[in-house]
Amino acid sequence: MAEFQQGRRCKNEVPTPNILRVTAPGAEYVCFEGVTLRNGQTLKDQSTVAQVQSIWIPDCQAPVKAVIVLKQCSIGRLVPRYGMREIKRTEHQFTRSVKEVVTVLNVQHNCHKGQCEVTMSQTKMIERKICDVMVSGITHAKTSSFILNSAAHYSGELHRRIANTKLTAVTPEQWNTTIAHGLDVWHDVPRQKKKEKQAANQTNHLDTESEVEQ
C-alpha cells in the first residue's frame, strides 16, 4: 500500500521554501493542499501539533516522495480551565517526510488565553447556498497557544500519552447512571421550536384550504 494518496494541488502559487533546497538540492516540488495517510486521516497545511506549514511533492524523480514543512511545537502546562494540556507553536521550522507522520492530533485554539470574541462574522448556508444572512462565530485571536484534545476518539491513547494526564477509569455503573441522567435531561427540555414549526405548517395548510374553497 502507498505511504499516502495525493490530494489537490494548491490553488494559489506558493514560493518554494528555502529549507527544501537544502533537503533535496535540484529537485522540483509541487505544493499540495493535503495528503491522505495510510490510516485514512487527512494531513493538511496549518494542522498541528508540529504545525504543518505546507506540503510538497517532487515533480520529478527524487529520493523523497513527499516533504512537509513544519513548525515545531512544545508541550506546555495543564490548563485548569480545560483540564487539558497546552501545545505551544514555536518559530523553529524543519522538514519531514510524510511517511514519518505517525498520526494527526486533534488540538483546539486556546480561546480563553487569546480572549477570542463571538461576533456576527460568518455567513449562513440555506439550501447549500451561501446567503447574506450573518450568524455568530468565533473570531480567533492571533496566538501560538492551542489545547490538545485529550478526549479525542481516534488515536486516543497517543493523545493522552502526550498530554500526560491522569484519567480515572469510568465504571459500567457510572456509565449507566450518566446515560440515564442524560436521557432524563433530554426528555425534560421543552420542544417549543418544534411546536412552533408544526403550528406554522398547520396555518399554511388552513390558508391553502381557504383559497381552494374560495
Short mmCIF file of C-alpha atoms in Angstrom, two decimals:
data_model
loop_
_atom_site.label_atom_id
_atom_site.label_comp_id
_atom_site.label_asym_id
_atom_site.label_seq_id
_atom_site.Cartn_x
_atom_site.Cartn_y
_atom_site.Cartn_z
CA MET A 1 0.00 0.00 0.00
CA ALA A 2 1.23 3.51 -0.82
CA GLU A 3 2.54 5.68 2.01
CA PHE A 4 -0.06 8.32 1.14
CA GLN A 5 -2.51 9.46 -1.51
CA GLN A 6 -2.14 12.84 -3.14
CA GLY A 7 -4.84 15.43 -2.58
CA ARG A 8 -5.47 18.61 -4.53
CA ARG A 9 -2.69 20.91 -5.65
CA CYS A 10 -2.53 24.33 -4.01
CA LYS A 11 -4.81 26.79 -5.80
CA ASN A 12 -2.55 29.77 -5.20
CA GLU A 13 1.10 29.90 -6.14
CA VAL A 14 3.28 29.20 -3.11
CA PRO A 15 7.01 30.06 -3.18
CA THR A 16 9.27 27.09 -2.57
CA PRO A 17 10.70 27.34 0.98
CA ASN A 18 14.48 27.70 1.16
CA ILE A 19 14.60 24.73 3.55
CA LEU A 20 13.53 22.43 0.68
CA ARG A 21 16.54 23.44 -1.39
CA VAL A 22 18.73 22.19 1.45
CA THR A 23 16.73 18.97 1.90
CA ALA A 24 16.86 17.92 -1.76
CA PRO A 25 19.01 20.22 -3.90
CA GLY A 26 17.99 20.37 -7.55
CA ALA A 27 14.63 18.60 -7.07
CA GLU A 28 11.47 20.27 -8.38
CA TYR A 29 8.50 20.22 -5.97
CA VAL A 30 4.77 20.90 -6.34
CA CYS A 31 2.74 22.25 -3.40
CA PHE A 32 -0.35 20.22 -2.38
CA GLU A 33 -3.22 21.22 -0.10
CA GLY A 34 -3.19 17.87 1.65
CA VAL A 35 -2.48 14.14 1.53
CA THR A 36 -4.33 11.12 2.94
CA LEU A 37 -2.30 8.90 5.28
CA ARG A 38 -2.46 5.11 5.45
CA ASN A 39 -4.85 5.23 8.41
CA GLY A 40 -7.33 7.31 6.41
CA GLN A 41 -6.62 10.58 8.22
CA THR A 42 -6.11 13.69 6.13
CA LEU A 43 -2.96 15.73 6.67
CA LYS A 44 -3.45 19.36 5.66
CA ASP A 45 -1.42 22.51 5.87
CA GLN A 46 -1.92 24.52 9.06
CA SER A 47 -2.74 21.40 11.10
CA THR A 48 -0.86 20.61 14.31
CA VAL A 49 0.89 19.53 16.72
CA ALA A 50 4.05 20.19 14.76
CA GLN A 51 2.09 22.68 12.73
CA VAL A 52 2.14 21.88 9.04
CA GLN A 53 3.02 24.97 7.05
CA SER A 54 2.94 23.39 3.59
CA ILE A 55 3.14 20.00 1.81
CA TRP A 56 5.42 19.42 -1.18
CA ILE A 57 5.63 16.53 -3.67
CA PRO A 58 8.51 16.34 -6.19
CA ASP A 59 7.55 16.88 -9.83
CA CYS A 60 10.31 14.50 -10.92
CA GLN A 61 12.35 11.55 -9.66
CA ALA A 62 13.62 12.33 -6.16
CA PRO A 63 14.72 10.25 -3.16
CA VAL A 64 11.93 11.74 -1.04
CA LYS A 65 8.33 11.21 -2.23
CA ALA A 66 6.75 14.00 -0.19
CA VAL A 67 8.09 16.64 2.15
CA ILE A 68 6.23 18.52 4.89
CA VAL A 69 7.43 21.89 6.12
CA LEU A 70 6.52 22.22 9.80
CA LYS A 71 6.91 24.48 12.80
CA GLN A 72 7.96 22.69 15.97
CA CYS A 73 5.56 22.73 18.92
CA SER A 74 6.35 22.38 22.61
CA ILE A 75 4.32 20.78 25.38
CA GLY A 76 3.01 23.37 27.82
CA ARG A 77 1.23 23.31 31.16
CA LEU A 78 -2.00 21.59 32.10
CA VAL A 79 -4.61 24.34 31.65
CA PRO A 80 -7.02 24.29 34.64
CA ARG A 81 -9.91 25.82 32.67
CA TYR A 82 -9.97 22.94 30.20
CA GLY A 83 -8.24 20.24 32.21
CA MET A 84 -6.14 19.56 29.11
CA ARG A 85 -2.56 20.08 28.01
CA GLU A 86 -1.39 23.24 26.26
CA ILE A 87 0.51 22.94 22.98
CA LYS A 88 2.64 25.96 22.04
CA ARG A 89 3.82 26.61 18.49
CA THR A 90 7.39 27.84 18.16
CA GLU A 91 9.10 29.58 15.24
CA HIS A 92 11.59 26.73 14.67
CA GLN A 93 10.96 25.37 11.16
CA PHE A 94 12.02 21.95 9.86
CA THR A 95 11.05 19.32 7.27
CA ARG A 96 9.94 15.70 7.46
CA SER A 97 8.85 13.01 5.02
CA VAL A 98 5.14 12.13 5.01
CA LYS A 99 5.99 8.51 5.93
CA GLU A 100 7.39 9.77 9.25
CA VAL A 101 3.99 11.10 10.32
CA VAL A 102 2.53 8.80 12.99
CA THR A 103 -0.94 10.33 13.32
CA VAL A 104 -2.90 13.56 13.14
CA LEU A 105 -3.52 15.04 16.59
CA ASN A 106 -6.64 16.99 17.49
CA VAL A 107 -5.97 20.40 19.02
CA GLN A 108 -8.25 23.36 19.62
CA HIS A 109 -7.43 27.05 19.65
CA ASN A 110 -6.86 28.36 23.19
CA CYS A 111 -9.68 30.89 23.02
CA HIS A 112 -9.51 31.63 26.76
CA LYS A 113 -5.89 32.73 26.56
CA GLY A 114 -6.45 34.56 23.28
CA GLN A 115 -9.65 36.19 24.59
CA CYS A 116 -11.38 35.34 21.32
CA GLU A 117 -14.69 37.10 20.72
CA VAL A 118 -18.00 35.86 19.36
CA THR A 119 -19.08 38.17 16.54
CA MET A 120 -21.55 38.16 13.66
CA SER A 121 -18.81 37.17 11.25
CA GLN A 122 -19.99 34.07 9.40
CA THR A 123 -22.39 33.70 6.50
CA LYS A 124 -25.26 31.22 6.70
CA MET A 125 -25.91 28.47 4.16
CA ILE A 126 -29.51 27.87 3.05
CA GLU A 127 -30.24 25.05 0.61
CA ARG A 128 -26.47 24.61 0.19
CA LYS A 129 -26.09 28.20 -0.96
CA ILE A 130 -24.22 30.96 0.87
CA CYS A 131 -26.63 33.76 1.78
CA ASP A 132 -26.18 37.31 3.02
CA VAL A 133 -27.55 36.32 6.44
CA MET A 134 -24.82 36.66 9.06
CA VAL A 135 -24.59 34.33 12.05
CA SER A 136 -22.42 34.42 15.14
CA GLY A 137 -19.00 32.84 15.02
CA ILE A 138 -15.73 32.95 16.93
CA THR A 139 -13.06 35.32 15.68
CA HIS A 140 -9.79 33.72 16.75
CA ALA A 141 -7.05 35.99 18.05
CA LYS A 142 -3.50 35.51 16.81
CA THR A 143 -1.86 33.30 19.39
CA SER A 144 0.54 30.36 19.35
CA SER A 145 -1.33 28.55 22.14
CA PHE A 146 -3.53 25.50 21.48
CA ILE A 147 -5.24 22.85 23.62
CA LEU A 148 -4.61 19.14 22.99
CA ASN A 149 -7.96 17.34 22.97
CA SER A 150 -7.46 14.54 25.50
CA ALA A 151 -10.97 13.25 24.73
CA ALA A 152 -10.21 12.55 21.06
CA HIS A 153 -11.64 9.21 19.88
CA TYR A 154 -9.09 8.42 17.18
CA SER A 155 -5.51 7.77 18.36
CA GLY A 156 -6.90 8.35 21.84
CA GLU A 157 -4.10 6.56 23.65
CA LEU A 158 -1.46 8.68 21.90
CA HIS A 159 -3.35 11.91 22.67
CA ARG A 160 -3.47 11.04 26.36
CA ARG A 161 0.16 9.88 26.46
CA ILE A 162 1.36 13.19 25.01
CA ALA A 163 -0.97 15.12 27.33
CA ASN A 164 0.40 13.16 30.31
CA THR A 165 -2.89 13.43 32.15
CA LYS A 166 -4.08 11.06 34.85
CA LEU A 167 -7.56 9.87 33.96
CA THR A 168 -9.74 7.76 36.23
CA ALA A 169 -11.36 4.78 34.55
CA VAL A 170 -15.15 5.04 34.29
CA THR A 171 -17.01 2.03 35.68
CA PRO A 172 -20.03 0.43 33.94
CA GLU A 173 -22.23 1.61 36.82
CA GLN A 174 -21.11 5.22 36.28
CA TRP A 175 -21.83 4.91 32.55
CA ASN A 176 -25.36 3.65 33.24
CA THR A 177 -26.04 6.42 35.77
CA THR A 178 -24.71 9.10 33.42
CA ILE A 179 -26.69 7.84 30.41
CA ALA A 180 -29.91 7.64 32.45
CA HIS A 181 -29.37 11.18 33.76
CA GLY A 182 -28.62 12.48 30.26
CA LEU A 183 -31.82 10.96 28.87
CA ASP A 184 -33.85 12.49 31.71
CA VAL A 185 -32.41 15.92 30.92
CA TRP A 186 -33.08 15.41 27.21
CA HIS A 187 -36.72 14.50 27.77
CA ASP A 188 -37.25 17.43 30.18
CA VAL A 189 -36.12 20.02 27.62
CA PRO A 190 -39.19 21.75 26.09
CA ARG A 191 -39.57 21.38 22.34
CA GLN A 192 -41.00 24.83 21.64
CA LYS A 193 -39.31 25.26 18.27
CA LYS A 194 -40.81 22.03 17.02
CA LYS A 195 -44.30 23.05 18.19
CA GLU A 196 -43.95 26.46 16.53
CA LYS A 197 -42.94 24.78 13.28
CA GLN A 198 -45.92 22.43 13.43
CA ALA A 199 -48.28 25.37 14.16
CA ALA A 200 -46.85 27.28 11.18
CA ASN A 201 -47.38 24.26 8.92
CA GLN A 202 -50.98 23.89 10.13
CA THR A 203 -51.66 27.59 9.49
CA ASN A 204 -50.28 27.32 5.96
CA HIS A 205 -52.41 24.25 5.39
CA LEU A 206 -55.57 26.07 6.54
CA ASP A 207 -54.76 29.08 4.37
CA THR A 208 -54.35 26.81 1.37
CA GLU A 209 -57.67 25.12 2.04
CA SER A 210 -59.41 28.51 2.35
CA GLU A 211 -58.04 29.56 -1.01
CA VAL A 212 -59.25 26.32 -2.59
CA GLU A 213 -62.76 26.73 -1.11
CA GLN A 214 -62.99 30.29 -2.45
#
